[in-house]
Coordinates of C-alpha atoms in Angstrom, one line a residue:
Chain A
M12 CA -29.7 23.1 78.0
R13 CA -31.5 23.2 75.3
R14 CA -28.8 24.6 73.3
R15 CA -27.0 21.5 74.7
S16 CA -29.4 19.3 73.0
L17 CA -29.1 20.8 69.8
F18 CA -25.3 19.7 69.7
I19 CA -25.5 16.2 70.2
L20 CA -28.4 16.4 67.8
I21 CA -26.3 18.2 65.4
A22 CA -23.2 16.0 66.1
C23 CA -25.2 12.4 65.8
L24 CA -26.7 13.5 62.9
I25 CA -23.3 14.6 61.0
L26 CA -21.5 11.0 62.6
T27 CA -24.9 9.4 60.8
A28 CA -24.6 10.8 57.8
L29 CA -20.5 10.6 57.8
L30 CA -20.9 6.5 58.7
T31 CA -23.9 6.0 56.3
L32 CA -21.5 8.2 53.1
P33 CA -19.0 6.0 52.4
T34 CA -22.0 3.2 51.7
L35 CA -24.0 5.3 49.8
A36 CA -20.2 5.7 47.8
Q37 CA -19.5 2.2 47.6
E38 CA -23.1 1.4 46.4
T39 CA -23.1 3.7 43.1
E40 CA -19.1 2.2 41.9
E41 CA -21.1 -0.2 42.0
E42 CA -22.9 0.4 39.8
E43 CA -20.3 1.6 37.8
P44 CA -19.5 -1.0 35.1
A45 CA -15.9 -3.2 35.9
V46 CA -12.8 -1.4 35.3
I47 CA -10.9 -3.8 33.4
A48 CA -6.7 -3.1 33.4
F49 CA -4.2 -6.2 32.1
E50 CA -1.1 -6.7 33.0
Q51 CA 2.3 -5.6 31.1
P52 CA 5.1 -6.1 29.7
V53 CA 2.4 -8.2 26.1
L54 CA 3.9 -10.4 23.9
I55 CA 1.9 -9.4 20.7
T56 CA 2.0 -11.5 17.5
S57 CA 0.0 -13.2 14.7
I58 CA -2.3 -16.1 14.0
G59 CA -2.8 -16.0 11.3
Q60 CA 0.3 -14.6 9.2
S61 CA -1.3 -11.1 8.5
A62 CA 1.0 -8.0 8.3
G63 CA -2.4 -7.1 11.5
A64 CA 0.5 -8.1 13.7
A65 CA 2.8 -5.7 12.8
Q66 CA -0.1 -2.4 12.6
A67 CA -0.9 -4.2 16.2
K68 CA 3.1 -2.7 16.8
I69 CA 2.5 0.0 15.4
L70 CA -0.8 1.1 17.5
A71 CA 0.8 -0.2 20.8
M72 CA 3.8 2.1 20.6
R73 CA 1.5 4.0 20.1
A74 CA -0.5 3.5 23.6
G75 CA 3.1 3.9 25.5
L76 CA 2.6 -0.4 25.9
D77 CA 5.8 -1.7 27.3
F78 CA 6.3 -5.3 24.8
V79 CA 7.6 -7.5 23.1
Y80 CA 6.8 -8.5 19.4
E81 CA 7.1 -11.7 17.3
Q82 CA 5.1 -12.2 14.0
R83 CA 5.0 -15.5 14.8
A84 CA 5.9 -16.3 19.1
S85 CA 7.9 -19.0 19.9
L86 CA 6.5 -20.9 24.3
D87 CA 9.4 -19.8 25.1
D88 CA 8.8 -15.9 24.3
L89 CA 5.8 -15.6 26.8
E90 CA 8.6 -15.9 29.2
G91 CA 8.7 -12.9 31.9
M92 CA 5.2 -12.0 30.2
K93 CA 2.0 -10.3 31.6
A94 CA -0.5 -10.5 27.8
L95 CA -0.9 -11.5 24.4
I96 CA -2.6 -9.8 22.0
V97 CA -2.8 -12.1 19.2
V98 CA -3.8 -10.9 15.7
M99 CA -6.2 -13.4 14.2
G100 CA -5.9 -13.1 10.2
A101 CA -4.9 -15.5 7.7
S102 CA -2.5 -14.3 5.1
G103 CA -1.4 -16.9 2.4
K104 CA 1.6 -15.4 1.3
G105 CA 2.6 -15.0 5.2
L106 CA 2.2 -18.9 5.9
G107 CA 3.3 -20.2 2.8
A108 CA 6.2 -17.8 4.1
A109 CA 6.4 -19.2 7.8
G110 CA 6.4 -22.6 5.5
V111 CA 3.3 -24.1 6.9
D112 CA -1.2 -24.5 6.6
I113 CA -4.1 -23.2 7.9
D114 CA -4.1 -26.7 10.0
A115 CA -0.3 -26.3 11.7
E116 CA -1.2 -23.0 12.3
I117 CA -3.7 -24.1 14.0
E118 CA -2.0 -26.1 16.2
W119 CA 0.3 -24.0 17.0
A120 CA -1.8 -21.3 18.2
T121 CA -4.0 -23.9 20.0
E122 CA -0.2 -24.6 21.7
L123 CA 0.9 -21.7 21.8
F124 CA -3.1 -20.3 23.7
D125 CA -2.7 -23.3 26.2
R126 CA 0.4 -22.7 27.7
V127 CA -0.4 -19.3 28.2
R128 CA -3.7 -20.2 30.2
E129 CA -1.3 -22.2 32.2
L130 CA 0.9 -19.2 33.6
E131 CA -2.2 -17.1 33.8
I132 CA -1.9 -14.8 31.7
V133 CA -4.6 -12.8 30.1
I134 CA -5.0 -13.3 25.7
I135 CA -7.2 -9.8 24.0
A136 CA -7.5 -11.4 21.0
M137 CA -7.8 -8.2 17.5
H138 CA -9.7 -8.7 14.4
I139 CA -8.1 -5.5 11.8
E140 CA -7.5 -5.3 9.5
G141 CA -11.6 -6.2 8.2
S142 CA -13.4 -8.3 5.8
S143 CA -10.3 -8.7 3.2
R144 CA -9.4 -11.1 7.0
R145 CA -13.3 -12.5 6.8
G146 CA -12.6 -15.1 4.3
P147 CA -12.9 -18.9 4.4
M148 CA -9.6 -19.9 6.0
S149 CA -8.9 -16.5 8.7
D150 CA -12.6 -17.1 10.3
Q151 CA -11.2 -21.4 11.2
I152 CA -8.9 -19.0 13.5
N153 CA -11.2 -15.9 14.3
T154 CA -14.0 -19.1 15.9
T155 CA -11.4 -21.8 17.2
F156 CA -9.5 -18.7 19.3
A157 CA -11.2 -15.5 19.7
P158 CA -14.1 -17.6 22.1
R159 CA -10.9 -18.9 24.0
A160 CA -9.6 -14.9 24.7
D161 CA -10.6 -12.5 27.7
Y162 CA -11.2 -9.3 26.0
L163 CA -11.7 -8.8 22.4
I164 CA -10.9 -5.5 19.8
I165 CA -12.5 -6.1 16.5
K166 CA -12.4 -3.1 13.8
G167 CA -15.3 -2.9 12.6
A168 CA -19.8 -2.0 13.1
A169 CA -21.0 -3.6 16.7
T170 CA -24.8 -3.2 15.4
E171 CA -26.8 -3.3 11.5
E172 CA -26.6 0.8 12.3
E173 CA -23.4 1.2 12.2
A174 CA -22.8 -1.2 9.9
A175 CA -24.6 1.8 7.3
N176 CA -22.0 4.3 8.7
I177 CA -18.6 2.1 8.0
D178 CA -16.8 1.5 4.6
E179 CA -17.3 -2.6 3.6
A180 CA -14.1 -3.2 3.7
A181 CA -13.3 -2.5 7.2
N182 CA -15.6 -3.6 8.9
G183 CA -14.5 -7.1 10.6
N184 CA -18.1 -7.6 11.7
I185 CA -20.1 -7.3 8.9
D186 CA -22.5 -10.8 9.8
G187 CA -21.8 -10.3 13.5
L188 CA -19.4 -12.7 14.8
F189 CA -17.6 -11.8 17.2
T190 CA -20.8 -10.4 18.6
T191 CA -22.0 -13.4 18.4
I192 CA -19.1 -14.8 20.5
A193 CA -18.9 -12.0 22.6
A194 CA -22.3 -12.6 24.1
E195 CA -22.2 -16.7 23.8
N196 CA -19.4 -16.3 26.2
E197 CA -19.3 -13.6 28.2
I198 CA -16.5 -11.1 26.8
P199 CA -15.6 -7.8 27.1
I200 CA -15.7 -6.3 23.8
A201 CA -15.0 -3.0 22.3
F202 CA -15.6 -2.2 18.9
V203 CA -13.6 0.3 16.7
A204 CA -14.5 2.2 13.9
K205 CA -11.0 3.1 12.6
T206 CA -7.6 0.8 13.7
L207 CA -5.3 4.3 15.3
D208 CA -8.4 4.6 18.1
V209 CA -6.9 0.4 19.6
V210 CA -4.7 3.3 20.7
V211 CA -7.8 5.0 23.4
V212 CA -8.6 1.3 23.4
L213 CA -4.9 0.0 24.9
E214 CA -4.5 2.7 27.0
D215 CA -7.4 1.7 28.8
L216 CA -6.7 -1.7 29.4
F217 CA -3.0 -1.1 30.2
P218 CA -2.7 2.3 32.6
A219 CA 0.3 3.6 32.4
K220 CA 2.4 3.0 36.5
E221 CA 2.8 5.5 38.9
E222 CA 5.4 6.7 38.6
G223 CA 8.1 6.5 42.4
Chain B
M14 CA -5.0 20.5 -71.3
T15 CA -6.4 16.3 -69.3
H16 CA -3.1 15.3 -70.4
I17 CA -0.8 17.7 -68.9
T18 CA -2.4 17.5 -65.3
T19 CA -2.6 14.1 -65.6
R20 CA 1.0 14.9 -65.6
L21 CA 0.9 17.1 -63.5
V22 CA -0.8 15.4 -60.6
R23 CA 0.8 11.9 -61.2
P24 CA 4.1 12.8 -59.5
A25 CA 2.6 15.0 -57.6
R26 CA 0.4 12.1 -56.0
L27 CA 3.3 10.0 -56.0
R28 CA 6.0 12.2 -54.2
F29 CA 3.1 12.7 -51.6
I30 CA 2.7 9.1 -51.4
L31 CA 6.3 8.4 -51.4
V32 CA 7.0 10.8 -48.6
L33 CA 4.0 9.2 -46.5
L34 CA 6.1 6.4 -47.0
I35 CA 9.0 8.8 -45.5
L36 CA 7.6 9.2 -42.0
V37 CA 5.4 6.3 -42.0
A38 CA 8.7 4.5 -42.4
G39 CA 10.8 7.0 -40.6
S40 CA 7.7 6.6 -37.8
V41 CA 7.9 3.1 -37.3
L42 CA 12.0 3.0 -37.4
T43 CA 12.4 6.0 -34.7
V44 CA 9.2 3.6 -32.9
S45 CA 11.3 0.1 -33.0
G46 CA 14.5 1.7 -32.6
G47 CA 14.1 4.6 -29.7
P48 CA 12.4 5.3 -27.0
A49 CA 8.8 6.7 -27.4
S50 CA 8.0 10.3 -26.8
H51 CA 5.5 12.0 -24.2
D52 CA 3.3 14.4 -23.6
I53 CA 4.7 15.1 -20.1
R54 CA 5.2 19.6 -19.3
P55 CA 8.0 19.6 -17.1
G56 CA 7.2 22.3 -14.0
Y57 CA 9.0 24.7 -11.8
G58 CA 9.5 21.3 -9.3
V59 CA 11.5 19.9 -12.1
T60 CA 15.7 20.3 -11.6
D61 CA 16.8 18.1 -14.5
L62 CA 16.3 15.7 -16.9
R63 CA 18.8 12.7 -17.5
W64 CA 17.7 9.5 -18.1
L65 CA 17.8 5.5 -17.6
S66 CA 20.5 5.3 -20.0
D67 CA 22.7 7.5 -17.7
Y68 CA 23.0 3.9 -15.6
L69 CA 23.1 1.6 -17.8
P70 CA 24.4 3.4 -21.5
A71 CA 23.6 0.4 -23.3
L72 CA 20.2 1.1 -23.0
A73 CA 21.0 4.1 -25.3
G74 CA 18.3 4.3 -28.1
T75 CA 16.4 1.6 -27.5
P76 CA 12.7 1.7 -27.2
G77 CA 13.9 0.7 -23.3
D78 CA 15.3 4.1 -22.3
S79 CA 13.3 5.9 -20.5
P80 CA 13.5 9.9 -18.6
V81 CA 13.6 10.4 -15.5
Y82 CA 12.9 13.2 -14.1
V83 CA 15.4 15.0 -10.8
M84 CA 13.2 16.4 -8.7
E85 CA 15.9 18.2 -6.3
G86 CA 15.0 20.8 -2.9
K87 CA 16.8 23.3 -1.7
E88 CA 17.4 21.2 1.2
E89 CA 18.6 18.1 1.3
G90 CA 17.6 15.5 3.2
G91 CA 17.0 11.8 1.2
T92 CA 15.8 9.9 -2.1
L93 CA 13.0 8.9 -3.0
L94 CA 12.8 7.5 -6.6
L95 CA 9.3 6.8 -8.1
L96 CA 8.0 4.5 -10.5
G97 CA 5.6 4.7 -12.2
G98 CA 4.4 2.6 -15.5
T99 CA 6.0 -0.6 -14.7
H100 CA 3.4 -1.9 -16.8
P101 CA 2.5 1.0 -18.5
N102 CA -2.1 -0.1 -18.9
E103 CA -2.1 0.7 -14.7
I104 CA -2.5 3.9 -15.3
A105 CA -3.1 5.5 -12.8
A106 CA 0.4 4.7 -11.5
V107 CA 1.6 7.0 -14.8
M108 CA -0.4 9.2 -14.5
A109 CA -0.1 9.8 -11.0
A110 CA 3.5 9.9 -11.6
I111 CA 2.8 12.9 -14.6
L112 CA 1.0 14.5 -11.9
C113 CA 4.0 14.3 -9.7
V114 CA 6.7 15.7 -12.6
E115 CA 4.0 18.3 -13.7
Q116 CA 3.1 19.9 -10.5
G117 CA 5.7 18.7 -7.8
E118 CA 7.6 20.2 -5.7
V119 CA 10.0 19.2 -4.2
S120 CA 11.4 21.7 -0.8
Q121 CA 13.6 18.4 1.0
G122 CA 16.0 16.0 -0.8
R123 CA 15.6 14.3 -4.0
V124 CA 12.5 12.6 -5.8
F125 CA 13.0 10.3 -9.3
V126 CA 10.6 10.4 -10.9
I127 CA 9.8 8.2 -14.9
P128 CA 6.3 8.4 -15.3
H129 CA 7.3 5.1 -18.7
T130 CA 9.4 2.7 -16.7
N131 CA 8.9 0.7 -18.9
N132 CA 9.0 2.4 -21.9
S133 CA 8.2 -0.2 -24.3
A134 CA 5.5 -1.9 -22.7
A135 CA 4.3 2.3 -23.0
R136 CA 4.1 2.0 -26.8
Y137 CA 0.7 0.0 -27.8
N138 CA -1.3 -2.0 -25.5
D139 CA -1.5 -5.1 -26.7
G140 CA -4.1 -5.8 -24.9
T141 CA -3.4 -8.5 -22.5
Y142 CA -6.2 -9.0 -20.1
N143 CA -8.2 -7.3 -21.8
P144 CA -7.7 -7.1 -25.8
T145 CA -11.3 -4.0 -25.0
S146 CA -8.8 -1.7 -23.0
P147 CA -8.3 1.4 -24.7
Q148 CA -5.3 2.3 -27.0
G149 CA -4.9 5.7 -25.4
I150 CA -7.2 8.0 -22.7
D151 CA -8.1 11.9 -23.7
L152 CA -7.6 14.6 -20.9
I153 CA -8.6 18.1 -21.3
T154 CA -6.6 20.6 -19.0
A155 CA -7.9 24.0 -16.8
S156 CA -7.3 25.6 -20.6
G157 CA -9.8 23.5 -22.6
E158 CA -6.6 21.3 -24.4
T159 CA -6.9 18.0 -24.8
R160 CA -4.2 15.8 -24.0
H161 CA -3.1 12.5 -25.0
F162 CA -1.7 10.4 -23.1
L163 CA -0.4 6.7 -24.7
Y164 CA -2.4 3.3 -22.4
G165 CA 0.1 0.9 -23.1
S166 CA 0.9 -2.7 -22.2
R167 CA 1.5 -5.1 -19.5
Y168 CA 5.4 -6.2 -21.5
T169 CA 8.0 -5.5 -22.8
Q170 CA 7.2 -4.9 -27.2
I171 CA 7.6 -8.8 -28.0
E172 CA 9.7 -6.9 -31.0
D173 CA 11.8 -5.2 -28.9
Q174 CA 12.7 -8.6 -27.3
K175 CA 13.3 -12.0 -29.0
V176 CA 10.9 -14.5 -29.1
D177 CA 10.3 -15.9 -24.8
P178 CA 10.7 -18.7 -23.3
E179 CA 9.3 -21.3 -23.5
I180 CA 9.8 -21.3 -20.0
F181 CA 11.8 -17.7 -17.9
V182 CA 14.2 -18.8 -14.7
H183 CA 14.9 -16.2 -12.8
E184 CA 17.9 -14.5 -11.6
P185 CA 19.8 -14.9 -9.6
S186 CA 16.7 -17.2 -8.0
G187 CA 16.1 -19.1 -10.5
L188 CA 12.1 -18.7 -9.7
E189 CA 10.6 -19.9 -13.6
F190 CA 7.9 -18.3 -14.1
D191 CA 5.8 -18.5 -17.8
G192 CA 8.0 -17.8 -20.6
I193 CA 6.1 -14.1 -21.2
E194 CA 7.2 -13.5 -17.9
A195 CA 10.0 -12.8 -19.7
R196 CA 9.0 -9.0 -20.9
N197 CA 7.1 -8.7 -17.8
L198 CA 9.3 -5.2 -16.3
N199 CA 8.0 -6.9 -11.8
R200 CA 9.5 -10.3 -12.7
N201 CA 13.2 -8.8 -13.9
H202 CA 14.1 -7.1 -10.2
P203 CA 17.2 -6.9 -10.2
G204 CA 17.8 -7.6 -14.1
K205 CA 21.2 -7.8 -15.5
A206 CA 24.2 -5.8 -17.8
D207 CA 24.2 -7.4 -20.6
G208 CA 20.8 -9.5 -20.3
T209 CA 17.5 -8.8 -22.1
L210 CA 16.1 -5.4 -23.2
T211 CA 13.7 -5.7 -20.5
Q212 CA 16.3 -7.1 -18.1
Q213 CA 18.8 -4.6 -19.0
I214 CA 15.6 -1.8 -17.8
S215 CA 15.9 -3.6 -13.9
Y216 CA 19.8 -3.3 -14.0
A217 CA 19.5 0.8 -14.4
L218 CA 17.5 1.0 -12.3
F219 CA 19.2 -0.7 -9.2
Q220 CA 22.1 1.3 -11.2
L221 CA 20.1 5.1 -10.1
V222 CA 19.3 3.5 -7.4
E223 CA 22.7 2.9 -5.8
Q224 CA 24.3 5.9 -7.7
E225 CA 22.0 7.8 -6.5
R226 CA 21.9 6.6 -2.5
V227 CA 18.1 6.0 -3.4
N228 CA 16.5 5.2 0.7
V229 CA 13.0 4.8 -1.1
V230 CA 11.3 3.0 -3.4
I231 CA 7.7 3.6 -4.8
D232 CA 6.5 1.3 -7.5
M233 CA 3.5 2.2 -8.4
H234 CA 0.8 -0.2 -10.8
E235 CA -2.4 -1.3 -10.9
S236 CA -4.6 -4.4 -10.6
S237 CA -8.1 -5.2 -11.2
I238 CA -10.8 -4.1 -10.1
T239 CA -11.4 -7.8 -7.7
S240 CA -8.7 -8.8 -8.0
R241 CA -7.6 -9.6 -4.0
L242 CA -4.8 -7.0 -4.5
A243 CA -6.6 -3.5 -5.1
N244 CA -5.5 -0.7 -2.9
M245 CA -2.8 -2.8 -1.2
V246 CA 0.3 -1.4 0.0
V247 CA 3.6 -3.9 0.1
A248 CA 5.9 -3.2 1.8
H249 CA 9.9 -5.2 1.7
P250 CA 9.6 -6.5 5.2
R251 CA 12.5 -4.4 6.5
A252 CA 9.6 -0.9 5.3
L253 CA 7.5 -2.6 7.2
D254 CA 7.3 -0.8 10.1
I255 CA 7.4 2.7 7.6
G256 CA 4.0 0.7 6.1
A257 CA 1.9 0.2 8.6
M258 CA 1.9 3.7 9.6
A259 CA 1.6 5.3 6.3
T260 CA -2.2 2.6 6.2
L261 CA -3.0 3.6 10.0
D262 CA -2.3 7.2 9.3
L263 CA -4.0 6.4 5.6
E264 CA -6.8 5.2 7.4
M265 CA -7.1 8.0 9.6
A266 CA -7.7 10.0 5.8
G267 CA -10.1 7.6 5.4
I268 CA -7.8 6.1 2.2
I269 CA -8.8 1.8 3.5
M270 CA -5.3 0.5 1.5
K271 CA -4.3 -3.1 2.9
L272 CA -1.0 -4.1 4.3
E273 CA 1.2 -7.4 2.8
V274 CA 4.6 -7.7 3.7
S275 CA 6.4 -9.1 0.9
Q276 CA 7.1 -12.2 1.0
E277 CA 10.3 -14.2 0.8
E278 CA 9.6 -16.4 -2.8
F279 CA 8.5 -12.8 -5.2
H280 CA 12.0 -12.6 -6.7
G281 CA 11.7 -10.3 -9.9
L282 CA 9.5 -8.2 -7.9
S283 CA 10.5 -4.8 -6.7
H284 CA 8.9 -4.1 -3.5
R285 CA 11.0 -7.6 -3.3
E286 CA 14.2 -6.7 -4.6
F287 CA 15.1 -3.8 -4.2
G288 CA 14.7 -4.0 -0.1
D289 CA 16.7 -7.5 -0.8
Y290 CA 19.4 -5.9 -3.2
T291 CA 19.4 -2.6 -2.0
D292 CA 19.7 0.1 1.4
A293 CA 16.8 1.4 -0.1
Y294 CA 12.8 0.9 1.6
A295 CA 11.2 -0.9 -1.1
F296 CA 6.5 -0.4 -1.1
L297 CA 4.9 -1.4 -3.7
L298 CA 1.0 0.2 -4.4
E299 CA -2.1 -1.3 -6.1
T300 CA -5.1 0.9 -7.0
P301 CA -8.0 -1.0 -8.7
N302 CA -8.1 -0.1 -12.4
P303 CA -12.1 -1.4 -14.5
G304 CA -9.7 -1.6 -17.4
Q305 CA -7.9 -4.5 -16.0
E306 CA -10.2 -6.2 -15.3
R307 CA -11.8 -8.8 -18.2
S308 CA -15.3 -9.3 -17.8
I309 CA -15.7 -5.4 -18.2
E310 CA -16.0 -4.5 -22.3
Y311 CA -14.8 -1.3 -22.9
P312 CA -14.0 -0.5 -19.8
D313 CA -13.8 3.6 -19.4
V314 CA -10.1 4.1 -17.1
V315 CA -11.2 7.7 -16.7
N316 CA -14.5 8.1 -15.4
D317 CA -15.7 4.3 -14.0
P318 CA -18.5 5.5 -11.6
K319 CA -16.8 2.6 -9.4
A320 CA -12.8 3.9 -9.8
P321 CA -12.4 7.2 -11.9
L322 CA -9.1 8.2 -12.7
S323 CA -8.9 10.8 -10.0
H324 CA -9.7 8.7 -7.8
R325 CA -7.4 6.6 -8.4
V326 CA -4.3 8.9 -8.7
R327 CA -5.1 10.6 -5.7
T328 CA -5.1 7.6 -3.3
Q329 CA -1.8 7.2 -6.0
L330 CA -0.5 9.8 -4.9
R331 CA -1.7 9.7 -1.1
T332 CA -0.2 7.1 0.5
V333 CA 2.7 7.8 -1.2
M334 CA 2.6 10.8 0.6
A335 CA 1.9 8.9 4.0
I336 CA 5.2 6.1 3.6
I337 CA 7.5 9.8 3.1
E338 CA 6.5 11.3 6.1
N339 CA 6.8 8.4 7.7
Y340 CA 9.7 7.3 6.8
T341 CA 11.3 10.9 7.5
L342 CA 9.8 10.2 10.6
I343 CA 12.7 7.3 11.0
A344 CA 15.1 8.5 9.2
A345 CA 17.6 10.3 10.4
S346 CA 17.1 14.7 9.9
D347 CA 19.3 14.9 7.0
Q348 CA 18.0 12.4 5.2
A349 CA 14.1 13.9 5.3
I350 CA 12.0 14.4 2.6
G351 CA 9.4 16.5 1.2
I352 CA 7.0 17.2 -1.7
E353 CA 4.3 20.1 -2.3
F354 CA 1.9 20.0 -4.4
P355 CA 0.8 23.3 -5.4
F356 CA -3.2 22.2 -5.0
S357 CA -4.5 19.4 -1.5
I358 CA -3.6 15.6 -3.4
D359 CA -7.7 15.3 -1.8
E360 CA -8.7 18.3 -3.7
L361 CA -8.0 15.2 -7.3
E362 CA -11.6 13.7 -5.9
G363 CA -14.8 13.4 -7.9
A364 CA -12.1 16.6 -10.4
N365 CA -11.7 16.4 -13.8
L366 CA -7.5 14.9 -14.1
G367 CA -6.8 16.8 -16.4
E368 CA -7.6 20.4 -15.4
F369 CA -4.3 20.0 -12.8
L370 CA -2.1 19.5 -15.4
R371 CA 0.2 22.2 -17.2

């Protein structure tokens, strides 16, 4: 009789434990930061017509993304896309070659962003050319479009302490502009010290699809 | 006795003065008539010596002719044309090319190196941009020998070409520049066989690229320290992927080079015209030269603390290697190019450049 009671007690304990564990596990999971994952294919384009978008193309290749690259994308290029990567950075020569000025570029990119929102496509805004793309023209682009992104990837230092360890030319966040934009607009932001580090960020954001 | 002495000395003095005059006149004639020579000591990697006039005979015997050092690897592959001294005052470009000739070895393919691409401009420094910049630099080799290298001009020497037009009209685009640009090699591409000396130099380069089936052209340059061009790779649109991959690799090695795509309106410039008129991938490199900074009086183009020559030469050569490595990644295996040095290029950083020369 005693042995039977002991058996029932142990069985109840095990059952209680089994029922409680998932709750504990769930509580533990809830403490982890939310995993951000975007879908492919991806359209990669430039806002400002610098050569940064060409580098983003190489980064996307190395990250194994399914992507289309258009230096100056049209609205039609969004067809079938699940994500848009824009590389922000104004080049006077690049804009000249495209036959536009900075105002026309902003107007075009605004149209692109508006259409992207209608299509419910996510936007990743990159700034990967360091301080050379932080002049007045580039900042017109940075301050207009970074706040409208769903995710920011910035080459530069996240903090002043980190800035001491990074080449000034490579720091696109030297005055904390992107830190402020991300905080004010609650946009997740990833800082990278070197451009090639963007590959790892892209791999995390766009996990490879399961085969079969 | 005095009289005899006088008689003996006078003819000797006259003879000496006469000989001196002949020598001076001779050297001037040589200088203005033929190509300038330079202290370049080819290493074992150099397998052939040609001249620009081999590609345009009209250049033979003119100040525009220049030696072309051919370095051929044992394994067949692609071909690189490496240009230094398009603007011979951009001294890191000249020295990077000379170092390549003296110490480089080609493992695969062929490399054509021209250290003084505009040899007329190399003859002396006309002081463009900075009249206090030097006429030459001295470097001390590992054996203690002092070697002298000319620090030239941006432009073909005026005495080698007819008077500048008021407006220089680039051919064939019709684009207009200031008259002085008629003597700027990097505004004259793709050149003209029966044109000015500068146009003929350019034409010979394009003939070389065509005849030798060059796959990659790299034109090494320098800018002022404060120029936006400093530390930049300019790539023809067809070469942009290679440029992007190269600059990413360089950054991982701690060398930050901005990337810019060659625009269509850049007529006359090497990165545009070699890409447009030939099948080659065309690049132009820029490092910062204190000698081109107007505000620096008597610039030290060798030991400037912010941009020493050895650092700039290292940047040029590392960039050349990064471009070649990434070109090789996308090229067919039988078109690969391999260059090696008997030392790590990074050893140039903080070192005396002369110790790496022969």
